[in-house]
Coordinates of C-alpha atoms in Angstrom, one line a residue:
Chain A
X1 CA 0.0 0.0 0.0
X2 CA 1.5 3.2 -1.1
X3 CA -0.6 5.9 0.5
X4 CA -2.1 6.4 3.6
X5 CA -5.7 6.3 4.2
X6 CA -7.5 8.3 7.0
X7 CA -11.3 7.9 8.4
X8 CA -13.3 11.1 7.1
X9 CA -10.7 11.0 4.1
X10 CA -12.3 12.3 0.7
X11 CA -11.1 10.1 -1.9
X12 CA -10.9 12.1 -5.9
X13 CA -14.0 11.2 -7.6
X14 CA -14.4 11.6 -11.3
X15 CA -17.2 11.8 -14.4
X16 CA -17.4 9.8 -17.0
X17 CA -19.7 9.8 -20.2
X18 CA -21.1 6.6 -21.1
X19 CA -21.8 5.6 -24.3
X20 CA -23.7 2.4 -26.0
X21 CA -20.2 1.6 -27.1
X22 CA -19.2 1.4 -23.7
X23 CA -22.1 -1.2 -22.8
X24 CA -20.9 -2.9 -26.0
X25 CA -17.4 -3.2 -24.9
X26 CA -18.4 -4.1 -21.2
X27 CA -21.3 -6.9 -22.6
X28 CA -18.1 -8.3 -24.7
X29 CA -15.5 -8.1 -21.6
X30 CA -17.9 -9.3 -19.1
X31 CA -19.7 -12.1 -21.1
X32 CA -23.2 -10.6 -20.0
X33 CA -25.3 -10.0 -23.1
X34 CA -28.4 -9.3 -21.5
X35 CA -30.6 -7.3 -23.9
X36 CA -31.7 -4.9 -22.0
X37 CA -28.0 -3.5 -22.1
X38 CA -28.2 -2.9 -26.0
X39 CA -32.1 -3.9 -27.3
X40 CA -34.5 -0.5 -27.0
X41 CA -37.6 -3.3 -27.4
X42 CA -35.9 -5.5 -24.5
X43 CA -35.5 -2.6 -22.1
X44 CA -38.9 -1.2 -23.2
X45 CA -40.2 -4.7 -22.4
X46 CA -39.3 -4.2 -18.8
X47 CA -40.3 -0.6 -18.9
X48 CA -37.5 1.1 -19.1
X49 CA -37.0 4.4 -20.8
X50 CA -34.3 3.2 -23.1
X51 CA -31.0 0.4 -22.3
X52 CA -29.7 0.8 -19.2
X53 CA -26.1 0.3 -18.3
X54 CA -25.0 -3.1 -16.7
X55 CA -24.9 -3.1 -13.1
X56 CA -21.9 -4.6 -13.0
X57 CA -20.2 -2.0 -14.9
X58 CA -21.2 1.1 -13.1
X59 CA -20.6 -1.1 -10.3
X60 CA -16.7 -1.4 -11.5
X61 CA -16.0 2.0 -12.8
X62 CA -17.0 3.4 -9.1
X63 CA -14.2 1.0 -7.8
X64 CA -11.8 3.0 -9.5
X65 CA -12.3 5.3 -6.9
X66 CA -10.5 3.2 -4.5
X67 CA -8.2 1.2 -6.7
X68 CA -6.8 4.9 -8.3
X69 CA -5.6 5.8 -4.7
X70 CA -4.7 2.6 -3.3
X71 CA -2.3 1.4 -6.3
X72 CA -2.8 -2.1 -5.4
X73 CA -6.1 -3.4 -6.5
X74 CA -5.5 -6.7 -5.1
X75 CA -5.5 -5.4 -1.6
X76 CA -9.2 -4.9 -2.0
X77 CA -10.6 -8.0 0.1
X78 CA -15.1 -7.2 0.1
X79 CA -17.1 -4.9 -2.0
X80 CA -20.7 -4.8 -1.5
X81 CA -23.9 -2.5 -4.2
X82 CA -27.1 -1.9 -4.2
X83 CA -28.5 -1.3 -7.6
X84 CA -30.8 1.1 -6.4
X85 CA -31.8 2.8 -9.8
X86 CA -31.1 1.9 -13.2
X87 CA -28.7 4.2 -15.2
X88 CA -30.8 5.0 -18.6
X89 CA -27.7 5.6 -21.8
X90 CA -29.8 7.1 -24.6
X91 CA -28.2 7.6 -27.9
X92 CA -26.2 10.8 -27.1
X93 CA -24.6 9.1 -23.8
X94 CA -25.0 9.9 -20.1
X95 CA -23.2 11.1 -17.4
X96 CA -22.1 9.5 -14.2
X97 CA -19.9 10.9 -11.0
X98 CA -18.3 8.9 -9.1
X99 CA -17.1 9.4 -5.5
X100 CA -16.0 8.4 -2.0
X101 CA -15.0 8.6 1.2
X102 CA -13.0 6.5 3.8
X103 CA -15.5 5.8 7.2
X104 CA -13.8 3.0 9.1
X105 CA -10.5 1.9 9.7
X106 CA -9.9 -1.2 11.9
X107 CA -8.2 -4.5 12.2
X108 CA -6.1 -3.6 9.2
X109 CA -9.0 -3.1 7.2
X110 CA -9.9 0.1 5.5
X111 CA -14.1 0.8 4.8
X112 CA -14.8 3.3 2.2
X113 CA -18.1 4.6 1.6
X114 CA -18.6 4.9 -2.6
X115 CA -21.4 6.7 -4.5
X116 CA -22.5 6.8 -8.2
X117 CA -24.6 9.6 -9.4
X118 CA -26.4 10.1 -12.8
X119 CA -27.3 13.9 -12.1
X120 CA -28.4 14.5 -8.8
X121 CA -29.7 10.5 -8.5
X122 CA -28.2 8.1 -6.5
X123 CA -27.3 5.4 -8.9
X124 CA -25.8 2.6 -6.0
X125 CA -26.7 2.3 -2.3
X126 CA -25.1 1.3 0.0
X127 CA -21.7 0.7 -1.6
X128 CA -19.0 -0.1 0.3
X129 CA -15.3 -1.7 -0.2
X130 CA -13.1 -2.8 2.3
X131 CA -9.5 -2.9 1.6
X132 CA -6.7 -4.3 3.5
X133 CA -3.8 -2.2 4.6
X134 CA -0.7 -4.1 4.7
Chain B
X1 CA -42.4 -26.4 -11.7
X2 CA -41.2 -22.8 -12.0
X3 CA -38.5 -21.6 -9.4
X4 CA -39.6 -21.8 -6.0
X5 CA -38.4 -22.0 -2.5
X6 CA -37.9 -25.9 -2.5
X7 CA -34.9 -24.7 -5.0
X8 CA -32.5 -23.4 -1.9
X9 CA -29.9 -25.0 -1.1
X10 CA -29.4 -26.4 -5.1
X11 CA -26.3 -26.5 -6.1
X12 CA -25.1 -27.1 -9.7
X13 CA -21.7 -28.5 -11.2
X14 CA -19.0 -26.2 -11.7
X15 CA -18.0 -24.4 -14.9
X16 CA -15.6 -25.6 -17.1
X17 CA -12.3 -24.4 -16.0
X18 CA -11.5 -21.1 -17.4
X19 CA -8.0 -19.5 -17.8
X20 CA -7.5 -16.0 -16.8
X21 CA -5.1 -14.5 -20.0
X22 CA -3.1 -11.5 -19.9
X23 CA -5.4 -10.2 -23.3
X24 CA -8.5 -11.2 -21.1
X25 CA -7.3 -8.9 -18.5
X26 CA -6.2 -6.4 -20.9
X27 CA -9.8 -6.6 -22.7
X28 CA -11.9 -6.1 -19.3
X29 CA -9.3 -3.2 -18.3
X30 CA -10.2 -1.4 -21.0
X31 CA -13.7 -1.7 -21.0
X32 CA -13.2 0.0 -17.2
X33 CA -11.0 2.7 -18.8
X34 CA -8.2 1.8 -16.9
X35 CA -5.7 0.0 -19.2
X36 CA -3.1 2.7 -17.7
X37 CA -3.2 0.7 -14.5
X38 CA 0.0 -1.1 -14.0
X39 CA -1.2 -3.8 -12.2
X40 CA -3.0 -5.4 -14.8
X41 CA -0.1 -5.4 -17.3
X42 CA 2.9 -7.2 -17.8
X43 CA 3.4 -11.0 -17.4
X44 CA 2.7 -10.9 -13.7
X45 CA -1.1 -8.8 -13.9
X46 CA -3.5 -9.5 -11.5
X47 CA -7.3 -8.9 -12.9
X48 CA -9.3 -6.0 -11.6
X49 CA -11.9 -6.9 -8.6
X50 CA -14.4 -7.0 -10.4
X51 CA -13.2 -9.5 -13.2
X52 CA -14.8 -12.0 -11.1
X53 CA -18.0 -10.9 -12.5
X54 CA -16.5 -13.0 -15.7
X55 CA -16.6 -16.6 -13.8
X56 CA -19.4 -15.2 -11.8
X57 CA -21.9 -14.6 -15.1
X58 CA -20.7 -18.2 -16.5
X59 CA -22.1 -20.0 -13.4
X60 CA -25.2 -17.5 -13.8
X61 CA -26.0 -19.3 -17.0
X62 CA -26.7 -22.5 -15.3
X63 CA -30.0 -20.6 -13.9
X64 CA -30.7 -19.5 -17.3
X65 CA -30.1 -22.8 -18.9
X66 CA -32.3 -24.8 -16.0
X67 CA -35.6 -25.5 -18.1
X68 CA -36.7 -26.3 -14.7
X69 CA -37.0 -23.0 -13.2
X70 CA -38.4 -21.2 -16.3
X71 CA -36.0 -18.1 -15.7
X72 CA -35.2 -15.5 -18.7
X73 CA -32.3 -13.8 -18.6
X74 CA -34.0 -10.3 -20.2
X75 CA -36.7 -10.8 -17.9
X76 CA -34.1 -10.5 -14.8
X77 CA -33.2 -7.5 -13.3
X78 CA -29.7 -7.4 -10.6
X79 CA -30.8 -5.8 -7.2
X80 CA -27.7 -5.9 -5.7
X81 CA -24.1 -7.7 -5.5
X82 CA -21.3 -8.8 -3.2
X83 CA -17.6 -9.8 -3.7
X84 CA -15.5 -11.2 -1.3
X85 CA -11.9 -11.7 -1.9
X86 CA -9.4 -14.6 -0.7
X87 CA -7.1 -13.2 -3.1
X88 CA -6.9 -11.7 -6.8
X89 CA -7.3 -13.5 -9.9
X90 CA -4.0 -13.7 -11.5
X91 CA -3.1 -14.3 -15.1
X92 CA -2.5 -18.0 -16.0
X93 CA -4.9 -19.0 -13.2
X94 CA -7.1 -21.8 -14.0
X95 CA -10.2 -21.4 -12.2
X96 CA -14.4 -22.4 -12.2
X97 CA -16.9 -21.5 -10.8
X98 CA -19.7 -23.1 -8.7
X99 CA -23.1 -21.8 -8.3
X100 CA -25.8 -22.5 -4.7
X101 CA -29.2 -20.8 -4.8
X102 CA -29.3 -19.7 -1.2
X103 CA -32.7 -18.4 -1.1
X104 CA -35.8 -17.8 -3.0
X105 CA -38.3 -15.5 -2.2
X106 CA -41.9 -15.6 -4.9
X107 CA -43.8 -12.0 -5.0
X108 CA -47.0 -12.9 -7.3
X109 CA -45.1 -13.9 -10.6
X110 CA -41.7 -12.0 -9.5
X111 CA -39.2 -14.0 -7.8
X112 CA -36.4 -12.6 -5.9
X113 CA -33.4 -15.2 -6.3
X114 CA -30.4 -15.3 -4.0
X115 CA -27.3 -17.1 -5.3
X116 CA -23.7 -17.4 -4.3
X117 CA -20.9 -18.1 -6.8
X118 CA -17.8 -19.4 -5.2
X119 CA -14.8 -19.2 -7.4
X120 CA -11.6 -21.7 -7.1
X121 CA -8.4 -22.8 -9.3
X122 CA -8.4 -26.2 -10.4
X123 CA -5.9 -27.2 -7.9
X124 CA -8.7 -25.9 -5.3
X125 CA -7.8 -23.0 -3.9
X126 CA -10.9 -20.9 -2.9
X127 CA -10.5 -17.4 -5.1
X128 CA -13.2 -15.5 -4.3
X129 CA -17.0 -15.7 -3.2
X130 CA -19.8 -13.5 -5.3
X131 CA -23.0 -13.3 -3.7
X132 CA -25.6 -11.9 -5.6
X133 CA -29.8 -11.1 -5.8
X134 CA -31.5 -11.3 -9.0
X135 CA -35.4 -10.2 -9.3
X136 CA -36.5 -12.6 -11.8
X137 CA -40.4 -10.5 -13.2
X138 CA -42.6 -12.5 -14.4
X139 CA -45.3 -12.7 -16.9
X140 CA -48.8 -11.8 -15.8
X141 CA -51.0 -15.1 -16.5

C-alpha cells in the first residue's frame, strides 16, 4: 500500500460519459449479453425508458475510486452494491460521478463509503469496499 | 415447476475451468477505462476486482439454462451484488466457478433469487465468493 488512508478522508472522484459503445465493450469483456444493455424493445419490455447500463459496470467504474488511490487493486478484500436505480444511456450518452470517502479503519481493514450519481440521483446504495492495509 | 423455495440449497456443477489470459485482462481493463493501470499489465497482472463478474456470469448461466426453473435472462433484473476476496485472480490462473441458490423468495409472478458463486483454481484454492440477488419479473397469467 503506497498511500495512507484516514477515516473522514475524501477520496478524488471523477465523471465519466457513457456511451452504448461502452455497454458494448463491457457486454463483450464481461460475457453478460443481456438485452436490456443494447435492445431499446428489450428494455422497453421491462419498462424502461431506453438500455440501461449493466450493473456490474457502473458497479466497477465506481471502484476506480478506491483502486486509483490505493495502487494495489489486489488489496481490495469485500465490496458490497445496491442497484438502487437503473442508469438510462440514450443515444447521445449519459453522465455519471463517481465518489468516496473512507469511514472505518480497523483490524487492518480500510471501509470506504462509494457513490455513483447520474445527475443528482443516486445510482448505487449502500456501496461499500473494504481494503486491506498491509 | 417454475423456481420456487424448494430450490435453496441447489447447487449445480462447476463451470468448465477457465483460464485468466493477460489479453482477457487487458480486454476487461479497457472496458473499465483503466488500461493505464500497471497492475494489470505485464506478465505478472492481476485482474481488476471486479473481473470475477466473468466466472461469476458463467455460473449465472446454469440458472438461465435450468428448463426447470423457467427463468429468462432479459426478464431479470440485478438488485444488488457482493464480492468477497481470498485473493486476486492472477493471469494463468485456471479457475471455475460453482453456483448455490441460497434463497428464494416468490412475490405474485416475481421471484427474488439469492445465489452465491464461489470461485476456485483447479488445484482448489478458494478465489473469491460473489453473492448476488436477481429479481426474476414475471409474466402476468
Amino acid at each position: 500500500m503506497s498511500v495512507q488512508l484516514s477515516v473522514g478522508q475524501v477520496l478524488p472522484g471523477f465523471t465519466t460519459h457513457l456511451t452504448r459503445a461502452d455497454l458494448v465493450r463491457y457486454a463483450g469483456a464481461s460475457g453478460d449479453f443481456n438485452p436490456i444493455h443494447w435492445s431499446e424493445s428489450a428494455a422497453a419490455a421491462l419498462g424502461l425508458p431506453t438500455v440501461i447500463a449493466h450493473g456490474m459496470f457502473t458497479m466497477g467504474l465506481a471502484l476506480r475510486v478506491v483502486t486509483d488511490v490505493i495502487g494495489d487493486p489486489g488489496a481490495v478484500v469485500r465490496y458490497y452494491v445496491r442497484f438502487t436505480k437503473p442508469v438510462p444511456v440514450p443515444e447521445e450518452g449519459a453522465e455519471v460521478h463517481f465518489a468516496g470517502v473512507v469511514t472505518e479503519i480497523a483490524d487492518g481493514v480500510a471501509t470506504v463509503s462509494l457513490e455513483a450519481r447520474l445527475a443528482e440521483q443516486a445510482v448505487l446504495g449502500a456501496a461499500v469496499v473494504e481494503v486491506r492495509l498491509d | 415447476m417454475p423456481i420456487s423455495q424448494d430450490h435453496a440449497g441447489c447447487s449445480y456443477p462447476a463451470t468448465a475451468p477457465y483460464e485468466v489470459t493477460g489479453a482477457k485482462i487487458a480486454e476487461f481493463a479497457a472496458a473499465l477505462g483503466e488500461s493505464d493501470n500497471p497492475a494489470y499489465q505485464g506478465t505478472d497482472a492481476i485482474a481488476p476486482p471486479t473481473f470475477a463478474v466473468v466466472l461469476a456470469g458463467a455460473a449465472w448461466s446454469s440458472l438461465f439454462d435450468d428448463p426447470e426453473l423457467g427463468l429468462s435472462l432479459a426478464r431479470t433484473v440485478h438488485v444488488d451484488q457482493e464480492f468477497r476476496w481470498t485473493r486476486p485472480l492472477r493471469r494463468g490462473d485456471e479457475v471455475s466457478a460453482r453456483l448455490t441458490i441460497d434463497k428464494v423468495r416468490v412475490r405474485g409472478t416475481g421471484a427474488f433469487i439469492t445465489v452465491s458463486v464461489e470461485l476456485a483454481t483447479t488445484a482448489g484454492e478458494p478465489v473469491a465468493v460473489a453473492s448476488s440477488t436477481l429479481l426474476h419479473q414475471g409474466v402476468a397469467q
